[in-house]
Short mmCIF file of C-alpha atoms in Angstrom, two decimals:
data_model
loop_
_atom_site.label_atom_id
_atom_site.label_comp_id
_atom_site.label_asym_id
_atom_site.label_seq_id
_atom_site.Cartn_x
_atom_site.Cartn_y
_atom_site.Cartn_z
CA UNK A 1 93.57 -24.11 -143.32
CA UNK A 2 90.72 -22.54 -141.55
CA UNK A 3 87.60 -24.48 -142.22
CA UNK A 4 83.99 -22.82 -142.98
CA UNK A 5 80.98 -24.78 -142.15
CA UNK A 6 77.65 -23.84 -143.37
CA UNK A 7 74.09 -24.80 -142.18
CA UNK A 8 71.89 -26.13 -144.29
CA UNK A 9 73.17 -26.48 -147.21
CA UNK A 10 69.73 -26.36 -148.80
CA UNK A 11 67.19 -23.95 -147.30
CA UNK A 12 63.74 -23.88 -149.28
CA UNK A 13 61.37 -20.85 -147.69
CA UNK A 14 58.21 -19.29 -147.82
CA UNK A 15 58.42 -15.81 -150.05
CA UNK A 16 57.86 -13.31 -147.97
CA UNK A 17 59.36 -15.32 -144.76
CA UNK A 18 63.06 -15.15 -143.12
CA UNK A 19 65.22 -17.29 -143.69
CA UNK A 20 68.79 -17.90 -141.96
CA UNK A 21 71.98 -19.03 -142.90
CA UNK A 22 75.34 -20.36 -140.61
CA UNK A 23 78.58 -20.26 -140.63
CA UNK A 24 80.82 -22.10 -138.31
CA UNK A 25 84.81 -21.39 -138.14
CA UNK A 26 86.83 -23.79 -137.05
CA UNK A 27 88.78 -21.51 -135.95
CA UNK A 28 88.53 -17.63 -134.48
CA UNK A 29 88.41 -14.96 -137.69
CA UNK A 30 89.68 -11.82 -135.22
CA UNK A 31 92.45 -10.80 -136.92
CA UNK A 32 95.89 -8.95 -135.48
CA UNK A 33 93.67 -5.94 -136.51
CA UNK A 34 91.25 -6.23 -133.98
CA UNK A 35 88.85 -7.08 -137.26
CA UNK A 36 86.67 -10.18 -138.22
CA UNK A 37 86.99 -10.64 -141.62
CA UNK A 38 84.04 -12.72 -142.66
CA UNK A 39 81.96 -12.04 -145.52
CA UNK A 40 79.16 -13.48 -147.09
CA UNK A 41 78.55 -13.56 -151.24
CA UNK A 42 75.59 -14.33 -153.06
CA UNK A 43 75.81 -16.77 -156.44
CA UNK A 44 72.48 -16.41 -158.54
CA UNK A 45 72.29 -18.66 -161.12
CA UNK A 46 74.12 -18.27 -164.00
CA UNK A 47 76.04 -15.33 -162.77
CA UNK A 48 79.39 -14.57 -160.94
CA UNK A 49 79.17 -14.58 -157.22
CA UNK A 50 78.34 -10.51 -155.32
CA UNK A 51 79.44 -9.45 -152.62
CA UNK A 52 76.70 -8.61 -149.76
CA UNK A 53 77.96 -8.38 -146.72
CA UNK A 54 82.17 -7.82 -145.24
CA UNK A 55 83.34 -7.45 -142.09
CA UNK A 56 80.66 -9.88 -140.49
CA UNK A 57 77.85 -7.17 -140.65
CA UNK A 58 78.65 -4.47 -143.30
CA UNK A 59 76.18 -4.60 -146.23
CA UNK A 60 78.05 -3.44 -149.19
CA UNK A 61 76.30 -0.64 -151.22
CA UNK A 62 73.65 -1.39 -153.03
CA UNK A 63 72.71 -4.03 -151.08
CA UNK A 64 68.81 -4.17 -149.76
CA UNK A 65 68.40 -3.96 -146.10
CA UNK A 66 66.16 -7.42 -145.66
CA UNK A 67 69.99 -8.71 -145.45
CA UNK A 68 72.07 -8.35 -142.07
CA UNK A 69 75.21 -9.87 -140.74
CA UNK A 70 75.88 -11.00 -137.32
CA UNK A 71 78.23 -12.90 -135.32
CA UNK A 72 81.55 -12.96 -133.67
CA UNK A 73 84.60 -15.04 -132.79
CA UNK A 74 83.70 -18.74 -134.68
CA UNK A 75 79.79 -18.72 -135.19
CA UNK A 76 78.54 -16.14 -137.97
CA UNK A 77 74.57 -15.85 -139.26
CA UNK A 78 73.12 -14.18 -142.74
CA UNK A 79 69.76 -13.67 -142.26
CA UNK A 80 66.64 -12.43 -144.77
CA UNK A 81 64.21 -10.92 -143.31
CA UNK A 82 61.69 -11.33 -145.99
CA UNK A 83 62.40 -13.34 -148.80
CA UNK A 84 62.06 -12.35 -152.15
CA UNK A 85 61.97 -14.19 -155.71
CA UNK A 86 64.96 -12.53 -156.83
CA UNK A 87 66.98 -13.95 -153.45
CA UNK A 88 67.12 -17.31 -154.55
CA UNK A 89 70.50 -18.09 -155.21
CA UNK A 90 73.32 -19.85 -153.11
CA UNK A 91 75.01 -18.33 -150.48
CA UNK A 92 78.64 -18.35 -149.33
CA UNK A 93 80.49 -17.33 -146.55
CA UNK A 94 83.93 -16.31 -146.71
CA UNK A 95 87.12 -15.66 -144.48
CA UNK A 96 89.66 -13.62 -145.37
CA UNK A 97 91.40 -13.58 -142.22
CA UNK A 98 94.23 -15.52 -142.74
CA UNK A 99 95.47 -17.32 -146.23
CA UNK A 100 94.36 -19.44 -147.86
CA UNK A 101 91.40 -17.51 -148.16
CA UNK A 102 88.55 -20.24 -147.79
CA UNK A 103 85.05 -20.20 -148.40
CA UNK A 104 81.62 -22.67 -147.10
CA UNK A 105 80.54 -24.86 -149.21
CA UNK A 106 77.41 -22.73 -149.91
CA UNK A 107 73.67 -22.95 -149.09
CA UNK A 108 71.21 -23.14 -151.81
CA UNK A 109 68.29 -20.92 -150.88
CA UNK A 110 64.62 -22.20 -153.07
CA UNK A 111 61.36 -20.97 -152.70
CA UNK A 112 58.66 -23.70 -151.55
CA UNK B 1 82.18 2.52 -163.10
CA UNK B 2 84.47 -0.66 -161.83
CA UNK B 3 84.60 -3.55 -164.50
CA UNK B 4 86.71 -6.63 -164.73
CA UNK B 5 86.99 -8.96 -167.94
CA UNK B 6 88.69 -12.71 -168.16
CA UNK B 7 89.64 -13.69 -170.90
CA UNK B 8 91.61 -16.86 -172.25
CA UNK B 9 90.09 -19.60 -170.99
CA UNK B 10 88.80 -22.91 -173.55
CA UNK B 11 89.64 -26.35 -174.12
CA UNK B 12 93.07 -27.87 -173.28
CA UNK B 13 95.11 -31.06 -173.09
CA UNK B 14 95.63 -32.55 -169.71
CA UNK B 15 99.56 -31.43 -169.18
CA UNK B 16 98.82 -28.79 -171.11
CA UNK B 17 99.04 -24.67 -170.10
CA UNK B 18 97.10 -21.99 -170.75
CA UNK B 19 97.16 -18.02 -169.80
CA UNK B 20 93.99 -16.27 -168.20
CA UNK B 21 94.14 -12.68 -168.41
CA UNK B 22 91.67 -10.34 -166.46
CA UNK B 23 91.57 -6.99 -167.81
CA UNK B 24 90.38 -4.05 -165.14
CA UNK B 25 88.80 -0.68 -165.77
CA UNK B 26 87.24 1.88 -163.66
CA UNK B 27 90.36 1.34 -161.19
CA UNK B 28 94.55 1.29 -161.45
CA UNK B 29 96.04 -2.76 -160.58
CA UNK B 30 99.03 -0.56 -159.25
CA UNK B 31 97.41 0.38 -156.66
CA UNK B 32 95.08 -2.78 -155.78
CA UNK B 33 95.18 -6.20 -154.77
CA UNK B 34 93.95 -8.73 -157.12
CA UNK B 35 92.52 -12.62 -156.58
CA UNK B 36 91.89 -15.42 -158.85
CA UNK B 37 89.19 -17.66 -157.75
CA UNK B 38 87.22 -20.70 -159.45
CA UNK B 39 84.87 -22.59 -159.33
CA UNK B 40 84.26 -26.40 -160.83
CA UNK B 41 80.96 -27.19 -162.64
CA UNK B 42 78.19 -27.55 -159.85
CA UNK B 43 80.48 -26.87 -157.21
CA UNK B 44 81.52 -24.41 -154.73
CA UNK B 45 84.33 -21.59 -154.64
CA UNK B 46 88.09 -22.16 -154.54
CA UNK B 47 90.45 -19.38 -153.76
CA UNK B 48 93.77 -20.06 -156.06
CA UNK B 49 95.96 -17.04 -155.75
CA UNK B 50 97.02 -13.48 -154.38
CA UNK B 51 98.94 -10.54 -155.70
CA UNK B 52 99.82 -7.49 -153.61
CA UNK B 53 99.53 -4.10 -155.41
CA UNK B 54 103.28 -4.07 -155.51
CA UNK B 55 103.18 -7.43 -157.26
CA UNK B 56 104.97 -8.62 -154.01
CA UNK B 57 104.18 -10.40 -151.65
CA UNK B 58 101.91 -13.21 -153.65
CA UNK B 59 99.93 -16.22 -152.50
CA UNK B 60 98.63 -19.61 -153.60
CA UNK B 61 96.25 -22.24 -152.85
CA UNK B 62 98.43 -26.17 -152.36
CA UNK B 63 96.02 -27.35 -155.38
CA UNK B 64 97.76 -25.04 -157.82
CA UNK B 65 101.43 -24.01 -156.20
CA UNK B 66 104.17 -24.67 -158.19
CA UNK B 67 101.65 -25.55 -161.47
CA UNK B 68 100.05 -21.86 -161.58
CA UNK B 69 101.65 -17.96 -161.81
CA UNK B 70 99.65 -14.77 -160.87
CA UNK B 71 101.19 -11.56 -162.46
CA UNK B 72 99.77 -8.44 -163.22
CA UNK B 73 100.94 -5.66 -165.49
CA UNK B 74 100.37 -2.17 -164.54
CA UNK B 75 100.46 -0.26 -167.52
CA UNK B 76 97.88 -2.54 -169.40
CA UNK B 77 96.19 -2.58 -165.85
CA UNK B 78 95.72 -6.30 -166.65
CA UNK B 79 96.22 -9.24 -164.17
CA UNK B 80 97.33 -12.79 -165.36
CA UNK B 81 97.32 -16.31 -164.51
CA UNK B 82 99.67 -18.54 -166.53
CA UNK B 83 98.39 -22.02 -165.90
CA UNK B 84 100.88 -25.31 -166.33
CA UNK B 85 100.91 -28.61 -166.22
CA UNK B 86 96.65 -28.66 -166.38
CA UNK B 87 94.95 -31.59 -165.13
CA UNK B 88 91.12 -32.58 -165.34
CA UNK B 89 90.26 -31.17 -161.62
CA UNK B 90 91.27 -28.06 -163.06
CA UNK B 91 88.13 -27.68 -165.28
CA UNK B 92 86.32 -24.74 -163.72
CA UNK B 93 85.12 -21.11 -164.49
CA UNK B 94 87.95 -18.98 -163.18
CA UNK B 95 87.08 -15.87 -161.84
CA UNK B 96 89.19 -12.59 -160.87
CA UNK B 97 88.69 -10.45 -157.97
CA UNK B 98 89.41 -7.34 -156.58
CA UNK B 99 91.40 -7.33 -153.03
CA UNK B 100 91.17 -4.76 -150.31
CA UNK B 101 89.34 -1.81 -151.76
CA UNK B 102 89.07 0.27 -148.36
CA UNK B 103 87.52 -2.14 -145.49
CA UNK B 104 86.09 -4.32 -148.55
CA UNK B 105 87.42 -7.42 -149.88
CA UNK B 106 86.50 -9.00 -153.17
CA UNK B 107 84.15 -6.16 -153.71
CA UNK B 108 84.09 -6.51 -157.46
CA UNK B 109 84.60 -10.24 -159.81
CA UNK B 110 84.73 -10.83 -163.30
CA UNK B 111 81.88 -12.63 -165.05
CA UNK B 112 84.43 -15.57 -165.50
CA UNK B 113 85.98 -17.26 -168.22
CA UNK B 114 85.64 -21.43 -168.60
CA UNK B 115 88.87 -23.66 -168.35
CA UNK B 116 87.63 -27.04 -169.84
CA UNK B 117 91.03 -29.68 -169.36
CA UNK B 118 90.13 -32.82 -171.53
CA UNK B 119 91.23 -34.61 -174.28
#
Protein backbone atom coordinates (compact mmCIF):
# COMPACT_ATOMS: atom_id res chain seq x y z
CA UNK A 1 0.00 0.00 0.00
CA UNK A 2 1.29 3.36 -0.86
CA UNK A 3 2.02 5.26 2.27
CA UNK A 4 1.16 9.17 2.82
CA UNK A 5 3.20 11.07 5.22
CA UNK A 6 2.21 14.39 6.45
CA UNK A 7 4.22 17.24 8.13
CA UNK A 8 3.26 18.49 11.06
CA UNK A 9 0.65 16.99 12.14
CA UNK A 10 -0.30 20.03 14.23
CA UNK A 11 0.34 23.45 12.70
CA UNK A 12 -0.93 26.45 15.00
CA UNK A 13 -0.50 30.01 12.88
CA UNK A 14 -0.84 33.51 13.04
CA UNK A 15 -4.38 34.69 11.25
CA UNK A 16 -3.57 36.43 8.57
CA UNK A 17 -0.06 34.43 8.04
CA UNK A 18 0.76 31.30 5.60
CA UNK A 19 0.88 28.38 6.64
CA UNK A 20 2.15 25.03 4.84
CA UNK A 21 1.34 21.61 4.83
CA UNK A 22 3.45 18.17 3.40
CA UNK A 23 2.90 15.31 1.99
CA UNK A 24 5.44 12.65 1.43
CA UNK A 25 4.68 9.39 -0.87
CA UNK A 26 6.41 6.61 -0.33
CA UNK A 27 6.08 5.93 -3.44
CA UNK A 28 5.70 7.95 -7.06
CA UNK A 29 1.70 9.01 -7.62
CA UNK A 30 2.31 9.41 -11.74
CA UNK A 31 -0.06 7.26 -12.92
CA UNK A 32 -0.12 5.08 -16.46
CA UNK A 33 -2.03 8.32 -17.41
CA UNK A 34 0.70 10.53 -17.35
CA UNK A 35 -1.47 12.08 -14.17
CA UNK A 36 -0.62 12.62 -10.39
CA UNK A 37 -3.48 11.90 -8.60
CA UNK A 38 -3.03 13.57 -5.26
CA UNK A 39 -5.56 15.54 -3.60
CA UNK A 40 -5.89 17.32 -0.58
CA UNK A 41 -9.43 17.55 1.65
CA UNK A 42 -10.26 19.74 4.33
CA UNK A 43 -12.20 18.25 7.70
CA UNK A 44 -13.72 21.25 9.79
CA UNK A 45 -14.99 20.26 12.81
CA UNK A 46 -17.98 18.60 13.08
CA UNK A 47 -18.47 18.25 9.41
CA UNK A 48 -17.70 15.70 6.57
CA UNK A 49 -14.37 16.14 4.95
CA UNK A 50 -14.35 18.79 1.24
CA UNK A 51 -12.60 18.45 -1.30
CA UNK A 52 -10.04 21.47 -2.14
CA UNK A 53 -7.64 20.65 -4.25
CA UNK A 54 -7.21 17.22 -7.12
CA UNK A 55 -4.76 16.54 -9.35
CA UNK A 56 -1.87 17.99 -7.08
CA UNK A 57 -2.80 21.68 -7.95
CA UNK A 58 -6.44 21.97 -9.18
CA UNK A 59 -8.61 23.93 -6.70
CA UNK A 60 -12.02 22.56 -7.01
CA UNK A 61 -14.80 25.22 -7.54
CA UNK A 62 -15.67 27.14 -5.01
CA UNK A 63 -12.64 26.96 -3.45
CA UNK A 64 -10.83 30.49 -2.33
CA UNK A 65 -7.63 31.20 -4.01
CA UNK A 66 -5.37 31.73 -0.57
CA UNK A 67 -5.18 27.74 -1.26
CA UNK A 68 -2.67 26.26 -3.96
CA UNK A 69 -1.28 22.87 -4.70
CA UNK A 70 2.15 22.00 -5.67
CA UNK A 71 4.40 19.20 -6.08
CA UNK A 72 5.39 16.31 -8.18
CA UNK A 73 6.64 12.72 -8.23
CA UNK A 74 6.73 11.78 -4.09
CA UNK A 75 6.86 15.27 -2.23
CA UNK A 76 3.44 17.32 -2.45
CA UNK A 77 2.76 20.92 -0.43
CA UNK A 78 -0.84 22.72 0.48
CA UNK A 79 -0.13 25.99 1.26
CA UNK A 80 -2.43 29.16 2.74
CA UNK A 81 -1.45 32.10 1.90
CA UNK A 82 -3.26 33.99 4.51
CA UNK A 83 -4.97 32.29 7.09
CA UNK A 84 -8.32 32.80 7.99
CA UNK A 85 -10.64 31.84 11.12
CA UNK A 86 -12.81 29.81 9.09
CA UNK A 87 -9.49 27.60 7.80
CA UNK A 88 -9.00 25.94 10.88
CA UNK A 89 -9.74 22.51 10.39
CA UNK A 90 -7.53 19.36 9.62
CA UNK A 91 -6.13 18.69 6.51
CA UNK A 92 -5.64 15.50 4.48
CA UNK A 93 -3.91 14.48 1.63
CA UNK A 94 -5.01 11.82 -0.53
CA UNK A 95 -3.80 9.40 -3.40
CA UNK A 96 -5.87 7.96 -5.64
CA UNK A 97 -3.37 6.63 -7.85
CA UNK A 98 -3.39 3.21 -7.27
CA UNK A 99 -5.86 1.07 -4.76
CA UNK A 100 -6.20 1.02 -1.89
CA UNK A 101 -6.88 4.50 -2.03
CA UNK A 102 -4.92 5.89 1.12
CA UNK A 103 -4.95 9.01 2.83
CA UNK A 104 -2.20 11.09 5.60
CA UNK A 105 -2.94 10.96 8.73
CA UNK A 106 -4.04 14.65 8.69
CA UNK A 107 -2.65 17.97 10.05
CA UNK A 108 -4.61 19.91 12.47
CA UNK A 109 -4.33 23.55 11.53
CA UNK A 110 -5.16 26.14 15.06
CA UNK A 111 -4.88 29.62 15.29
CA UNK A 112 -2.26 30.93 18.02
CA UNK B 1 -27.57 20.53 -6.98
CA UNK B 2 -25.39 17.16 -6.02
CA UNK B 3 -26.49 15.61 -2.59
CA UNK B 4 -25.65 12.35 -0.94
CA UNK B 5 -27.49 10.87 2.25
CA UNK B 6 -26.29 7.68 4.57
CA UNK B 7 -28.42 6.21 6.21
CA UNK B 8 -28.51 2.97 8.49
CA UNK B 9 -25.94 3.22 10.70
CA UNK B 10 -26.56 2.76 15.00
CA UNK B 11 -25.67 0.47 17.62
CA UNK B 12 -24.76 -3.22 16.99
CA UNK B 13 -23.49 -6.43 18.54
CA UNK B 14 -19.92 -7.33 17.94
CA UNK B 15 -20.53 -10.31 15.17
CA UNK B 16 -23.29 -8.63 14.31
CA UNK B 17 -24.26 -6.95 10.53
CA UNK B 18 -25.73 -4.09 9.54
CA UNK B 19 -26.65 -2.34 5.96
CA UNK B 20 -25.54 1.37 5.17
CA UNK B 21 -27.33 2.79 2.40
CA UNK B 22 -26.27 6.16 0.69
CA UNK B 23 -28.94 7.63 -1.27
CA UNK B 24 -27.70 10.16 -4.31
CA UNK B 25 -29.51 13.01 -5.99
CA UNK B 26 -28.54 15.66 -8.32
CA UNK B 27 -26.58 12.80 -10.34
CA UNK B 28 -27.41 9.01 -11.93
CA UNK B 29 -25.08 5.95 -9.78
CA UNK B 30 -25.32 4.33 -13.36
CA UNK B 31 -23.20 6.36 -14.62
CA UNK B 32 -20.68 7.14 -11.58
CA UNK B 33 -18.28 5.61 -9.41
CA UNK B 34 -19.07 5.45 -5.83
CA UNK B 35 -16.65 5.08 -2.44
CA UNK B 36 -17.33 4.26 1.06
CA UNK B 37 -14.97 5.78 3.44
CA UNK B 38 -14.83 6.09 7.42
CA UNK B 39 -13.54 7.39 9.83
CA UNK B 40 -13.08 6.16 13.75
CA UNK B 41 -13.85 8.66 16.59
CA UNK B 42 -10.80 11.18 16.73
CA UNK B 43 -9.11 9.60 14.03
CA UNK B 44 -8.16 9.91 10.52
CA UNK B 45 -9.75 8.62 7.10
CA UNK B 46 -9.98 5.01 5.94
CA UNK B 47 -10.86 4.16 2.42
CA UNK B 48 -13.09 0.73 2.63
CA UNK B 49 -14.48 0.10 -0.79
CA UNK B 50 -15.00 0.80 -4.66
CA UNK B 51 -17.76 0.28 -7.15
CA UNK B 52 -17.39 0.97 -10.87
CA UNK B 53 -20.43 2.58 -12.57
CA UNK B 54 -21.10 -0.77 -14.11
CA UNK B 55 -21.14 -2.27 -10.63
CA UNK B 56 -18.01 -4.17 -11.94
CA UNK B 57 -15.01 -4.08 -11.31
CA UNK B 58 -15.21 -3.41 -7.24
CA UNK B 59 -12.55 -2.87 -4.59
CA UNK B 60 -11.84 -3.26 -0.89
CA UNK B 61 -9.65 -2.23 1.81
CA UNK B 62 -7.81 -5.87 3.77
CA UNK B 63 -9.60 -4.43 7.08
CA UNK B 64 -13.04 -5.15 5.68
CA UNK B 65 -12.61 -7.88 2.59
CA UNK B 66 -14.49 -10.76 2.88
CA UNK B 67 -16.62 -9.10 6.15
CA UNK B 68 -18.11 -6.06 3.97
CA UNK B 69 -20.28 -5.81 0.36
CA UNK B 70 -20.56 -2.55 -1.74
CA UNK B 71 -23.61 -2.64 -4.16
CA UNK B 72 -25.46 -0.05 -5.67
CA UNK B 73 -28.87 -0.04 -7.28
CA UNK B 74 -29.49 2.07 -10.21
CA UNK B 75 -32.98 2.62 -10.37
CA UNK B 76 -33.25 3.80 -6.65
CA UNK B 77 -29.84 5.54 -7.55
CA UNK B 78 -28.83 4.29 -4.07
CA UNK B 79 -25.41 2.72 -3.12
CA UNK B 80 -25.06 0.09 -0.26
CA UNK B 81 -22.75 -1.38 2.12
CA UNK B 82 -23.91 -4.60 3.82
CA UNK B 83 -21.61 -4.94 6.78
CA UNK B 84 -20.91 -8.64 8.52
CA UNK B 85 -19.36 -10.10 11.04
CA UNK B 86 -18.84 -6.31 12.93
CA UNK B 87 -16.19 -5.98 15.35
CA UNK B 88 -15.37 -3.00 17.82
CA UNK B 89 -12.57 -1.36 15.36
CA UNK B 90 -15.37 -0.99 13.16
CA UNK B 91 -17.03 1.83 15.20
CA UNK B 92 -16.68 4.85 12.94
CA UNK B 93 -18.79 7.46 10.94
CA UNK B 94 -19.00 5.94 7.50
CA UNK B 95 -19.06 8.17 4.81
CA UNK B 96 -19.96 7.78 0.91
CA UNK B 97 -18.27 9.36 -1.90
CA UNK B 98 -18.53 10.17 -5.28
CA UNK B 99 -15.69 8.63 -7.76
CA UNK B 100 -14.39 10.14 -10.93
CA UNK B 101 -16.70 12.97 -11.81
CA UNK B 102 -14.57 14.35 -14.89
CA UNK B 103 -10.73 14.89 -13.68
CA UNK B 104 -12.27 15.01 -9.97
CA UNK B 105 -12.27 12.37 -7.47
CA UNK B 106 -14.35 12.28 -4.34
CA UNK B 107 -15.72 15.60 -5.34
CA UNK B 108 -18.88 15.24 -3.30
CA UNK B 109 -19.38 12.99 0.49
CA UNK B 110 -22.23 12.39 2.51
CA UNK B 111 -22.56 14.04 5.92
CA UNK B 112 -22.04 10.43 7.36
CA UNK B 113 -23.92 8.12 9.30
CA UNK B 114 -22.36 6.57 12.87
CA UNK B 115 -21.64 2.72 13.16
CA UNK B 116 -21.28 2.26 17.01
CA UNK B 117 -20.19 -1.92 17.44
CA UNK B 118 -20.59 -2.63 21.28
CA UNK B 119 -22.39 -4.58 23.49
Amino acid sequence: DIVLTQTPLSSPVTLGQPASISCRSSQSLVYSDGDTYLSWLQQRPGQPPRLLIYKISNRLSGVPDRFSGSGAGTDFTLKISRVEAEDVAVYYCMQVTEYPYTFGQGTKLEIK
Amino acid sequence: EVQLVESGGGLVQPGGSLRLSCAASGFTLSSSEMNWVRQAPGKGLEWLSYISSSGSPIFYADSVRGRFTISKDNAKNSLYLQMNSLRAEDTAIYYCARGRAGDILFGQWGQGTLVTVSS
